CSV table of C-alpha atoms in Angstrom, one decimal:
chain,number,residue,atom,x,y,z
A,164,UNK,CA,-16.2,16.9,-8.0
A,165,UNK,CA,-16.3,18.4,-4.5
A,166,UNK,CA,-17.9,21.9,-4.2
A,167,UNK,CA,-15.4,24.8,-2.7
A,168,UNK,CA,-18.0,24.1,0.3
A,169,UNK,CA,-17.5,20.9,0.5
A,170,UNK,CA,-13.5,21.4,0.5
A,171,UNK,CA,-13.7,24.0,3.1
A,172,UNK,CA,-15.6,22.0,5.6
A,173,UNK,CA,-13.4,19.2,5.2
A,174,UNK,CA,-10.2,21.5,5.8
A,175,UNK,CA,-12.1,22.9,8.5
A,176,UNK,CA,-12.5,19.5,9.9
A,177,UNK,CA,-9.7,18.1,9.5
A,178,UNK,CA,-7.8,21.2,11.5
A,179,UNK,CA,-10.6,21.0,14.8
A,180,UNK,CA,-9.3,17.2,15.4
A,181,UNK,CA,-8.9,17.1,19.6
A,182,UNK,CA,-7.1,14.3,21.3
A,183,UNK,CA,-8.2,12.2,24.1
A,184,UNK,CA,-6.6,9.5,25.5
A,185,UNK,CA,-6.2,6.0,27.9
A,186,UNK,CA,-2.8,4.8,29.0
A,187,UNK,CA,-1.4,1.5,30.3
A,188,UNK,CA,2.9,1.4,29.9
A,189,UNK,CA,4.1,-2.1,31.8
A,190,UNK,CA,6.7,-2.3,28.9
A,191,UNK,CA,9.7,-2.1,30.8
A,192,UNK,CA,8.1,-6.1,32.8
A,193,UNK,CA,8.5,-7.5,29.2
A,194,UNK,CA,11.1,-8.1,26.8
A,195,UNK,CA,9.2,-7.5,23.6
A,196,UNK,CA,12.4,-6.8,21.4
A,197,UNK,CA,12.3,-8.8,18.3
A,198,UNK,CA,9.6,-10.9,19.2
A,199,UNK,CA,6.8,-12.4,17.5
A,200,UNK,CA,3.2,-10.1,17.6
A,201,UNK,CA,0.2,-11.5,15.9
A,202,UNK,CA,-1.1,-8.5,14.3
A,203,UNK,CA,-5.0,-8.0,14.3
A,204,UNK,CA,-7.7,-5.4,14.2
A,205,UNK,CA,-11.4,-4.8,13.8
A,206,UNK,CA,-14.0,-2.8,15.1
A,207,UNK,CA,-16.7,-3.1,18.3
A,208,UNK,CA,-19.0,-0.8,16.9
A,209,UNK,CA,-21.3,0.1,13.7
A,210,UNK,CA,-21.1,4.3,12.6
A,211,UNK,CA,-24.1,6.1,14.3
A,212,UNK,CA,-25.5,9.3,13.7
A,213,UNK,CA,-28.0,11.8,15.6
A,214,UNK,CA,-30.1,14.7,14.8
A,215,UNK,CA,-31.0,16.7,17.2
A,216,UNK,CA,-34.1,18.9,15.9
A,217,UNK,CA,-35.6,21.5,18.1
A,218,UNK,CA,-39.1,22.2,19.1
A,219,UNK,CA,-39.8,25.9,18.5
A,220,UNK,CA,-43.0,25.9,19.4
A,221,UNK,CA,-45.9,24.4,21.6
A,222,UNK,CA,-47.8,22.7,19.0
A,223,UNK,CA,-47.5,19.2,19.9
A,224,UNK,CA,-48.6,18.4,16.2
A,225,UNK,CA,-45.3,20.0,15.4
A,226,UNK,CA,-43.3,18.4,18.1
A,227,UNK,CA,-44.2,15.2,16.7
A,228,UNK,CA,-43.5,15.7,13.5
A,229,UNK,CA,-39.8,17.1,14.3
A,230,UNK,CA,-39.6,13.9,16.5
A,231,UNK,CA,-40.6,11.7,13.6
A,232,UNK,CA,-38.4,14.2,11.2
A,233,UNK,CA,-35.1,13.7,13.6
A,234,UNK,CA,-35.4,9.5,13.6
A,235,UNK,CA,-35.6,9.5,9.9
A,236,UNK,CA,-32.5,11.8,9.1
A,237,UNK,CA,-30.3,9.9,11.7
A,238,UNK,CA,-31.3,7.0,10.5
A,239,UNK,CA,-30.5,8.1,6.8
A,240,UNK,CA,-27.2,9.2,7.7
A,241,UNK,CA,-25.9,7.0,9.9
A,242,UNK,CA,-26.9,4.2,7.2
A,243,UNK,CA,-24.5,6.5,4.5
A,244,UNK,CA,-21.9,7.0,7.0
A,245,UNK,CA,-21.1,3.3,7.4
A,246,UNK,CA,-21.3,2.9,3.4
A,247,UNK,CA,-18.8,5.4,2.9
A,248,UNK,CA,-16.7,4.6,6.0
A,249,UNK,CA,-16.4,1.0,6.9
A,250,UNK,CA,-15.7,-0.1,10.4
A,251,UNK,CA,-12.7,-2.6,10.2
A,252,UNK,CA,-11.1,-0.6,7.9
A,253,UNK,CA,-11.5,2.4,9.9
A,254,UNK,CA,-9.6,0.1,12.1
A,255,UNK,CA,-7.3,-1.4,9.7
A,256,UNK,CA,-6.0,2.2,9.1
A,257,UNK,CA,-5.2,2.8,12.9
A,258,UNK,CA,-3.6,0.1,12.8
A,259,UNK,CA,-1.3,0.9,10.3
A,260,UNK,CA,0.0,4.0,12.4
A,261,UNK,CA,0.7,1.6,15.7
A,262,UNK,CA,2.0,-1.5,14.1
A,263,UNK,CA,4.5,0.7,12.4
A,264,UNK,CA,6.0,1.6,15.2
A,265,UNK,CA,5.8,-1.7,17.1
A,266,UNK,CA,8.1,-2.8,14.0
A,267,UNK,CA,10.1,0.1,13.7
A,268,UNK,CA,10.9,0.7,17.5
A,269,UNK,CA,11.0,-2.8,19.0
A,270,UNK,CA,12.2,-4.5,15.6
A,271,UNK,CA,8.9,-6.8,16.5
A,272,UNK,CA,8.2,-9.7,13.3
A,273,UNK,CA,4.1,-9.3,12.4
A,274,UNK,CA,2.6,-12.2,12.4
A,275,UNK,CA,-0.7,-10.8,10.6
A,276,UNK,CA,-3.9,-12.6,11.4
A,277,UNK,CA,-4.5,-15.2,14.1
A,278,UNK,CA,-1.1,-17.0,15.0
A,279,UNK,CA,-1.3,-18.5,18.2
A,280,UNK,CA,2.3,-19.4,18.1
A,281,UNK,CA,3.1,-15.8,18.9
A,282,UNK,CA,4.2,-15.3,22.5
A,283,UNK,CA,2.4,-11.3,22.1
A,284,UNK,CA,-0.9,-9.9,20.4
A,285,UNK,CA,-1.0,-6.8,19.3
A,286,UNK,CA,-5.1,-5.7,18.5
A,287,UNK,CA,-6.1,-2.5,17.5
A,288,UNK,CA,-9.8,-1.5,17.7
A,289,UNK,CA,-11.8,1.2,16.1
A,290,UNK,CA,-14.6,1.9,19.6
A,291,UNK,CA,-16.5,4.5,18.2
A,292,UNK,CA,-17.6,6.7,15.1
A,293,UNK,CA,-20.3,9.1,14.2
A,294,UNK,CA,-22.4,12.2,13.3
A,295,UNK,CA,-24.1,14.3,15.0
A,296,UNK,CA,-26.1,18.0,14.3
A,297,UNK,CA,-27.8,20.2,16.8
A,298,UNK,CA,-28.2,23.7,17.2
A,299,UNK,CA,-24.6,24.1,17.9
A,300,UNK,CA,-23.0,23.0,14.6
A,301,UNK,CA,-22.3,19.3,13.1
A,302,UNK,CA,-19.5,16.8,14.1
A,303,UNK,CA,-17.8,14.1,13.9
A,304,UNK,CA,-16.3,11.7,16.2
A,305,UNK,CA,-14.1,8.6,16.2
A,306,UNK,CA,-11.9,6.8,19.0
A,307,UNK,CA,-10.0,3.4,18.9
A,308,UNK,CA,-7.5,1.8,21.5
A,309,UNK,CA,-4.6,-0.3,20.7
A,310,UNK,CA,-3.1,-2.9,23.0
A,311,UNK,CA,-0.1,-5.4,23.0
A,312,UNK,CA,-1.4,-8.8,25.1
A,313,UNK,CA,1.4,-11.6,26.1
A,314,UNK,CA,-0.2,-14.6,25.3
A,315,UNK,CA,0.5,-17.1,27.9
A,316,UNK,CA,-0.8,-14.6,30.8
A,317,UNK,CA,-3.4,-12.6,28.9
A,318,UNK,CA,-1.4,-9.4,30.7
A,319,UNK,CA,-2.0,-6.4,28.7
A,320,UNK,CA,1.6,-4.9,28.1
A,321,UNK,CA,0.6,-1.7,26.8
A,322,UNK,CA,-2.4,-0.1,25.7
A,323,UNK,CA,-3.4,3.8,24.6
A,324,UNK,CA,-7.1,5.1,23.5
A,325,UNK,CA,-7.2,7.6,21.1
A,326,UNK,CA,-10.3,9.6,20.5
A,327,UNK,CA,-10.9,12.8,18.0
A,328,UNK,CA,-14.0,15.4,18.2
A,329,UNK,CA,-14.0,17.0,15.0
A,330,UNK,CA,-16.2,20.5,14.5
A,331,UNK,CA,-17.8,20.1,11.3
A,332,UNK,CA,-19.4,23.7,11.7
A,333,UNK,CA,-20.9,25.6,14.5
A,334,UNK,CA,-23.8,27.7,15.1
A,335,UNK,CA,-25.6,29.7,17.7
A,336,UNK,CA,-29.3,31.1,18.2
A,337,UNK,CA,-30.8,32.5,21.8
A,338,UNK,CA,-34.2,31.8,21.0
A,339,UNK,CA,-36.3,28.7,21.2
A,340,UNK,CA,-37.5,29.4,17.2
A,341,UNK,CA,-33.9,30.4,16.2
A,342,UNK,CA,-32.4,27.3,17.6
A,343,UNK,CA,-35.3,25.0,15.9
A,344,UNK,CA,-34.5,26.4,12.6
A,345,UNK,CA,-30.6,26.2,13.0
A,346,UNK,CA,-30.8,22.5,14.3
A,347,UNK,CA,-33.3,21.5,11.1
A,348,UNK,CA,-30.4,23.5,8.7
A,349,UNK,CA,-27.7,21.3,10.4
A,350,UNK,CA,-29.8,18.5,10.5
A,351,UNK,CA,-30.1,19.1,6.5
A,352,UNK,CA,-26.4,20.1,6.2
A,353,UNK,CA,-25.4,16.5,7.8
A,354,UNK,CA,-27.8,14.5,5.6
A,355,UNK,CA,-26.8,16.1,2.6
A,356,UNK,CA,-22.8,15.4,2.8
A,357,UNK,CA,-21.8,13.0,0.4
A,358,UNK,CA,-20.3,10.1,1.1
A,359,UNK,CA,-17.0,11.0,-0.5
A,360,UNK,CA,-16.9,14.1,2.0
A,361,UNK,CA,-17.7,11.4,4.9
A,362,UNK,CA,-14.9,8.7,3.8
A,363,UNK,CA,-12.3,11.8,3.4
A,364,UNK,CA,-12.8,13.5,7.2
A,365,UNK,CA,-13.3,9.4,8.7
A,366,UNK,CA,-10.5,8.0,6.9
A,367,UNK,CA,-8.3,10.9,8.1
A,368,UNK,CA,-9.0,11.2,11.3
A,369,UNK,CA,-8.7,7.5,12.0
A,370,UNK,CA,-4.8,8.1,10.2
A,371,UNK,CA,-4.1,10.6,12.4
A,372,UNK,CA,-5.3,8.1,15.6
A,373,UNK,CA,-3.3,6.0,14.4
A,374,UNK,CA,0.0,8.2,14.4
A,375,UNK,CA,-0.9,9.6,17.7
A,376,UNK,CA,-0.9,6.0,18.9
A,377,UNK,CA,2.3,5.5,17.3
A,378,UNK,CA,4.2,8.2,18.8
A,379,UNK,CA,3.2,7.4,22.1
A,380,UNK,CA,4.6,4.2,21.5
A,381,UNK,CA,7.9,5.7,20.1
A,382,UNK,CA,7.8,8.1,23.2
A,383,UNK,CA,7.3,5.2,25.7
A,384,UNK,CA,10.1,2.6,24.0
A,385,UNK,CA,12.4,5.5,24.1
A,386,UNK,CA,11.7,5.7,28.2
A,387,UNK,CA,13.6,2.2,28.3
A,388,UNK,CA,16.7,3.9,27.3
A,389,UNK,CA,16.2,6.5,29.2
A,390,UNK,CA,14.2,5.8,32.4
């Protein structure tokens, strides 16, 4: 069972999710209508995970030790982060948002997995995803791009990135000791999410990608009609 805690920073999460984005549109050059795409995604990246811990003082004992302290807890987390949020299905779940689209709007036939008989590709991949605590709060990040490739040229058709920043929580502290102390309780507050709490704001945000990549799709088949 999640703790109300738990709940709210998820909530919280899930409504601090900020769009970025990469665009190629070369649509109108090729007549994908109702043709075959070989439908495939993965991932170019493993989860990562940072923590940031402050010196707060000028013992270099100390510094060490929060040096040493920092390695560990990123380390920790970004080893639960990619248990409780796998890559590829990160990406599978973007995918799910674009390839929708490509079927709904262009009345495209999947071809899912490798089919080199397909005259278009269309690859979705998950770039990016991670944790990260400082002084300043927690967060989370993910981006992906998805592309449609013609075969016989290796032309890439279309393509849009996607990427979310997503404020876990966020503190502040003016001095050097106050900012050590709130970057070892974020540091803490990271390591001790669960990996339920992880897999719920990842797999999320990576559905949410994926409809943004959708849409833009929608919006950019619907400039063909109307150019």
């Amino acid at each position: 069972m999640m703790s109300r805690t738990s709940k709210s920073l998820i909530i919280l999460a899930l409504g601090s999710l900020f769009f970025g984005c990469g665009h190629t549109n070369k649509l109108a050059q090729y007549n994908l209508r109702s043709q075959q795409v070989e439908m495939l995604s993965g991932a170019s990246t493993m989860g990562a995970a940072t923590s940031s811990i402050a010196i707060g003082s000028h013992n270099p004992v100390q510094d060490v030790i929060a040096g040493i302290s920092s390695s560990q807890i990123s380390n920790e987390t970004a080893r639960k982060l990619r248990r409780a949020a796998n890559a590829d299905s990160l990406a599978a779940q973007v995918a799910k948002g674009f390839e929708g689209s490509l079927i709904t709007y262009l009345g495209v036939k999947p071809a899912y997995g490798y089919n080199r008989d397909a005259p278009y590709r269309s690859e979705t991949i998950l770039q990016e995803y991670s944790l990260s605590s400082d002084s300043t709060g927690t967060r989370a990040h993910i981006s992906a791009l998805s592309r449609i490739i013609q075969h016989a040229s290796g032309t890439v058709v279309w393509q849009y990135t996607s990427s979310k920043d997503i404020a876990l929580s966020t503190t502040s502290a003016r001095r050097a000791s106050e900012r050590a102390v709130m970057s070892a309780v974020n540091a803490a507050m990271l390591a001790e999410m669960s990996e339920d709490e992880i897999a719920s704001i990842f797999y999320s945000a990576a559905q949410e990608i994926g409809r943004d990549i959708g849409e833009t799709l929608r919006e950019d088949v619907a400039k063909l009609s109307n150019p």
